[in-house]
Amino acid sequence: MKNKIALIGAGSIVFCKTLLNDMFNTPAVADFEYALMSPTMTKIEKMKNYARKIIDKNNLKAKVYATTDRRDALKDAKYVILMFQIGGNDAFKLDYEIPLRYGIDQCIGDSMGPGGIFRFLRTYNILRDIDKDIQELCPGAIVLNYVNPMGMVCSYLGKATSMNYIGLCHGVQTTMDLISGYTDVPKDEIDFIAAGINHMAWFLKLEHNGKDLYPLLKENMEKPEYYINEKVRGEVMRHFGYFMTESTGHLSEYLPWFRKNKKSLDLYCDQPDFGGASGAYYKFSAAVQEKFNKIDVLSIETGELEPRSKEYCSYILEAVETNIAFKLNGNVLNKNYIANLPNNVCVEIPIYVDKQGLHPLTVGDLPVQLAAMNQSNITVQNLAVEAAIKVDPELAFAAVSLDPLTSSVLNLTEIRDMTIEMFEAEAEWMPEFSKKSLKKIKDINIPDGTVGAPVPQDPALAINNRFGKLGE
């Protein structure tokens, strides 16, 4: 195993650029070899040139190369970073537009709902193949996963692969910025505990110098100028008592109360972009792609190192390399870390990292109402993972059917028809599922005047029907 970092999906211009800058800014890994891998050379060649510009300008010892050969990138890697999206914006468009025709209005569509489920079904077989390569070419490598849907992906990695992985998100970091602003307390002075599942972890503790910050946060959330920024997160806290880690646009999809009809959308999801707008993430991604197709933004970069971002990646590598412990919130399989959520499902919890690896912390029970909301998402994630492992379209249909948003809008026949249409439209990215089909089930027509078939009755019920209800 060499001092090598493999970046799988390095064509992600915004995200890969951020992580490279962070790692070049981290002395412990600044002289590593970086393998940039993507299926085509177009984007990663530009990323390689950008990286070399930084290396040359800052006199770094790092080496970087681009390849379309995943096995070449993974060979002898010490760390593997996953950040790909199967199907790109072509598939993302289908994830958004097909459900919308059925009345399922998604803002983000990458973690739950029909969009999140189908994004995962396009992804799992690639994860399986990457795992086989890792076990052969770089066994023991630490895998840092940024691929969404995080909950389904990390559950699958834990159940169906041998990867030594952690799932990473920036919801905790960015929400702490918001909480700091809303309580007027410096972020690094807030003592907090956050736990739950990805995109729905809860701030169980918020303190400053031993003083509970929740009363102030809740008081400010009652003010229109605060509430308007985070209507859904604010509303959930007002009713259930705790603030959580994702924006209104995200959370509005994970629960049944906020996007089920026009009244709810107008009331809670009327702000632009990730404040709840329809298709916000797809439209943003499409706009970024169009812009980058016209302008090579990496070619005009100066090569100056920017300050490290909020992303956990470089800090984890630094902790492993230096043995200076770093605490973060990460996604791993539950092993009684959260006692009232099922084991062997993805949970997002506090974790320490050092030279010995990852050390998840035990949280105990979540408040019951929070565990219940998490469980509504975990059920969907588990069904999607089982659908992938068994290549079973009926289980995929069950996952879509039990999705909180979908089930609040459509009946089962409508959900089945929508799921069939999505399988057909996205078949090119799901080769195993394309060999199977989801059975269409029509509604049963009941002619006027139909009399129900005789139903055998319990003797006690027959007596009751004959003589009237007992006690009357």
Coordinates of N, CA, C and O in Angstrom, one line a residue, residues 165-240:
Y165 N -15.3 1.5 5.4 CA -15.8 2.7 4.9 C -16.4 3.6 6.0 O -16.7 3.2 7.1
I166 N -16.6 4.9 5.6 CA -17.4 5.8 6.4 C -18.1 6.7 5.4 O -17.5 7.1 4.4
G167 N -19.3 7.1 5.7 CA -20.1 8.0 4.8 C -20.0 9.4 5.3 O -20.2 9.6 6.5
L168 N -19.8 10.3 4.5 CA -19.5 11.7 4.9 C -20.5 12.7 4.2 O -20.9 12.6 3.1
C169 N -20.9 13.6 5.0 CA -21.9 14.7 4.6 C -21.5 16.0 5.3 O -20.6 16.0 6.2
H170 N -22.0 17.1 4.9 CA -21.7 18.4 5.5 C -22.9 19.0 6.2 O -22.9 20.2 6.5
G171 N -23.9 18.2 6.4 CA -25.1 18.8 7.0 C -24.9 19.3 8.4 O -25.4 20.3 8.8
V172 N -24.1 18.5 9.2 CA -23.8 19.0 10.6 C -23.1 20.3 10.6 O -23.4 21.2 11.3
Q173 N -22.0 20.3 9.8 CA -21.1 21.5 9.8 C -21.9 22.8 9.4 O -21.8 23.8 10.0
T174 N -22.7 22.7 8.3 CA -23.4 23.8 7.8 C -24.5 24.2 8.7 O -24.8 25.4 8.9
T175 N -25.2 23.2 9.4 CA -26.3 23.6 10.3 C -25.7 24.2 11.6 O -26.3 25.1 12.1
M176 N -24.5 23.8 12.0 CA -23.9 24.5 13.1 C -23.6 26.0 12.8 O -23.6 26.8 13.7
D177 N -23.3 26.3 11.5 CA -23.1 27.7 11.2 C -24.4 28.4 11.4 O -24.4 29.6 11.9
L178 N -25.5 27.8 11.0 CA -26.8 28.4 11.1 C -27.2 28.6 12.6 O -27.6 29.7 13.0
I179 N -27.0 27.6 13.4 CA -27.3 27.6 14.8 C -26.4 28.7 15.5 O -26.9 29.5 16.4
S180 N -25.2 28.8 15.1 CA -24.3 29.8 15.7 C -24.9 31.2 15.4 O -24.9 32.1 16.3
G181 N -25.3 31.4 14.2 CA -25.9 32.7 13.8 C -27.2 33.0 14.5 O -27.4 34.2 14.9
Y182 N -28.0 32.0 14.7 CA -29.3 32.2 15.3 C -29.3 32.4 16.8 O -30.2 32.8 17.4
T183 N -28.1 32.0 17.4 CA -28.0 32.1 18.9 C -26.9 33.1 19.2 O -26.7 33.4 20.4
D184 N -26.2 33.6 18.2 CA -25.1 34.6 18.4 C -24.0 34.1 19.3 O -23.5 34.8 20.2
V185 N -23.7 32.8 19.1 CA -22.6 32.2 19.9 C -21.6 31.6 18.8 O -22.0 31.0 17.9
P186 N -20.3 31.9 19.0 CA -19.3 31.3 18.1 C -19.5 29.8 17.9 O -19.6 29.1 18.9
K187 N -19.4 29.4 16.7 CA -19.6 28.0 16.4 C -18.7 27.1 17.2 O -19.1 26.0 17.7
D188 N -17.4 27.4 17.3 CA -16.4 26.6 18.0 C -16.6 26.6 19.5 O -15.9 25.9 20.3
E189 N -17.6 27.4 20.0 CA -17.8 27.4 21.5 C -19.1 26.6 21.8 O -19.5 26.6 23.0
I190 N -19.8 26.1 20.8 CA -21.0 25.3 21.1 C -20.7 23.9 21.3 O -20.0 23.2 20.5
D191 N -21.1 23.4 22.4 CA -21.0 21.9 22.7 C -22.2 21.2 22.3 O -23.3 21.5 22.7
F192 N -22.1 20.3 21.3 CA -23.3 19.7 20.8 C -23.1 18.2 20.6 O -22.0 17.6 20.5
I193 N -24.2 17.5 20.6 CA -24.3 16.1 20.2 C -25.4 15.9 19.1 O -26.5 16.4 19.4
A194 N -25.0 15.4 18.0 CA -26.0 15.2 16.9 C -26.0 13.7 16.6 O -24.9 13.1 16.4
A195 N -27.2 13.1 16.4 CA -27.3 11.7 16.1 C -28.6 11.4 15.4 O -29.6 12.1 15.7
G196 N -28.7 10.4 14.6 CA -29.9 10.0 13.9 C -29.5 9.2 12.7 O -28.7 8.3 12.7
I197 N -30.0 9.7 11.5 CA -29.6 9.1 10.3 C -29.2 10.2 9.3 O -29.4 11.4 9.6
N198 N -28.5 9.9 8.3 CA -28.1 10.9 7.3 C -29.2 11.8 6.9 O -30.3 11.3 6.5
H199 N -29.0 13.1 6.9 CA -30.0 14.1 6.4 C -31.2 14.2 7.4 O -32.1 15.0 7.2
M200 N -31.2 13.4 8.5 CA -32.2 13.5 9.5 C -31.5 13.1 10.9 O -32.0 12.3 11.6
A201 N -30.4 13.8 11.2 CA -29.8 13.6 12.5 C -30.3 14.8 13.3 O -30.5 15.9 12.8
W202 N -30.4 14.5 14.6 CA -31.0 15.5 15.5 C -29.9 16.1 16.5 O -29.1 15.3 17.0
F203 N -30.0 17.4 16.8 CA -29.2 18.0 17.7 C -29.8 17.7 19.1 O -30.7 18.4 19.6
L204 N -29.2 16.7 19.8 CA -29.7 16.2 21.1 C -29.3 17.1 22.2 O -29.9 17.2 23.2
K205 N -28.1 17.8 21.9 CA -27.6 18.7 22.9 C -27.0 19.9 22.2 O -26.3 19.8 21.3
L206 N -27.3 21.1 22.7 CA -26.8 22.4 22.3 C -26.5 23.2 23.5 O -27.4 23.7 24.1
E207 N -25.2 23.4 23.8 CA -24.9 24.1 25.0 C -23.7 25.1 24.8 O -22.9 24.9 23.9
H208 N -23.7 26.2 25.6 CA -22.6 27.1 25.6 C -22.2 27.4 27.0 O -23.0 27.9 27.8
N209 N -21.0 27.0 27.4 CA -20.5 27.1 28.8 C -21.5 26.5 29.8 O -21.8 27.1 30.8
G210 N -22.1 25.3 29.4 CA -23.0 24.6 30.2 C -24.4 25.1 30.2 O -25.3 24.5 30.8
K211 N -24.7 26.1 29.4 CA -26.1 26.7 29.3 C -26.8 26.1 28.1 O -26.2 26.2 27.0
D212 N -28.0 25.7 28.2 CA -28.8 25.1 27.1 C -29.1 26.2 26.2 O -29.7 27.3 26.5
L213 N -28.8 26.1 24.9 CA -29.1 27.1 23.8 C -30.4 26.9 23.2 O -30.9 27.7 22.4
Y214 N -31.1 25.7 23.5 CA -32.4 25.5 22.8 C -33.4 26.5 23.1 O -34.2 26.9 22.2
P215 N -33.6 27.0 24.4 CA -34.6 28.0 24.6 C -34.4 29.3 23.7 O -35.4 29.8 23.2
L216 N -33.2 29.7 23.5 CA -33.0 30.9 22.6 C -33.3 30.5 21.2 O -33.9 31.3 20.5
L217 N -32.8 29.4 20.7 CA -33.0 29.0 19.4 C -34.5 28.9 19.1 O -35.0 29.3 18.1
K218 N -35.3 28.3 20.0 CA -36.7 28.1 19.8 C -37.4 29.5 19.9 O -38.4 29.7 19.1
E219 N -37.0 30.4 20.8 CA -37.5 31.7 20.8 C -37.3 32.5 19.5 O -38.3 33.1 19.0
N220 N -36.2 32.4 19.0 CA -35.9 33.1 17.7 C -36.7 32.4 16.5 O -37.1 33.1 15.6
M221 N -36.8 31.1 16.6 CA -37.5 30.5 15.5 C -39.0 30.9 15.4 O -39.7 30.7 14.4
E222 N -39.5 31.4 16.5 CA -40.9 32.0 16.5 C -41.0 33.3 15.8 O -42.1 33.8 15.5
K223 N -39.9 33.9 15.5 CA -39.9 35.2 14.8 C -39.9 35.0 13.3 O -39.1 34.2 12.8
P224 N -40.7 35.8 12.6 CA -40.8 35.5 11.1 C -39.5 35.6 10.4 O -39.3 34.8 9.4
E225 N -38.6 36.5 10.8 CA -37.4 36.7 10.0 C -36.5 35.4 10.1 O -35.6 35.2 9.3
Y226 N -36.6 34.7 11.2 CA -35.9 33.4 11.3 C -36.6 32.2 10.7 O -36.1 31.4 10.0
Y227 N -37.9 32.2 11.0 CA -38.7 31.1 10.6 C -38.8 31.0 9.1 O -38.7 29.9 8.5
I228 N -38.8 32.1 8.4 CA -38.9 32.1 6.9 C -37.7 31.4 6.2 O -37.9 30.8 5.2
N229 N -36.6 31.4 6.9 CA -35.4 30.8 6.3 C -35.4 29.3 6.4 O -34.8 28.6 5.6
E230 N -36.1 28.7 7.4 CA -36.1 27.3 7.6 C -37.5 26.8 8.1 O -37.7 26.4 9.2
K231 N -38.5 27.0 7.2 CA -39.9 26.7 7.6 C -40.1 25.3 8.1 O -40.7 25.0 9.1
V232 N -39.6 24.3 7.3 CA -39.8 22.9 7.6 C -39.0 22.5 8.9 O -39.5 21.9 9.8
R233 N -37.7 22.8 8.9 CA -36.9 22.5 10.1 C -37.5 23.2 11.3 O -37.5 22.6 12.4
G234 N -37.9 24.4 11.1 CA -38.5 25.2 12.2 C -39.8 24.5 12.7 O -40.0 24.4 13.9
E235 N -40.6 24.1 11.8 CA -41.9 23.5 12.1 C -41.7 22.2 12.9 O -42.4 21.9 13.8
V236 N -40.8 21.4 12.4 CA -40.5 20.1 13.1 C -40.0 20.4 14.5 O -40.5 19.7 15.4
M237 N -39.1 21.4 14.7 CA -38.7 21.7 16.0 C -39.8 22.2 16.9 O -39.9 21.8 18.1
R238 N -40.7 23.0 16.3 CA -41.8 23.6 17.1 C -42.7 22.5 17.7 O -43.2 22.5 18.8
H239 N -42.9 21.4 16.9 CA -43.8 20.3 17.2 C -43.1 19.2 18.0 O -43.8 18.5 18.8
F240 N -41.9 18.9 17.7 CA -41.2 17.7 18.2 C -40.0 18.0 19.1 O -39.5 17.1 19.7

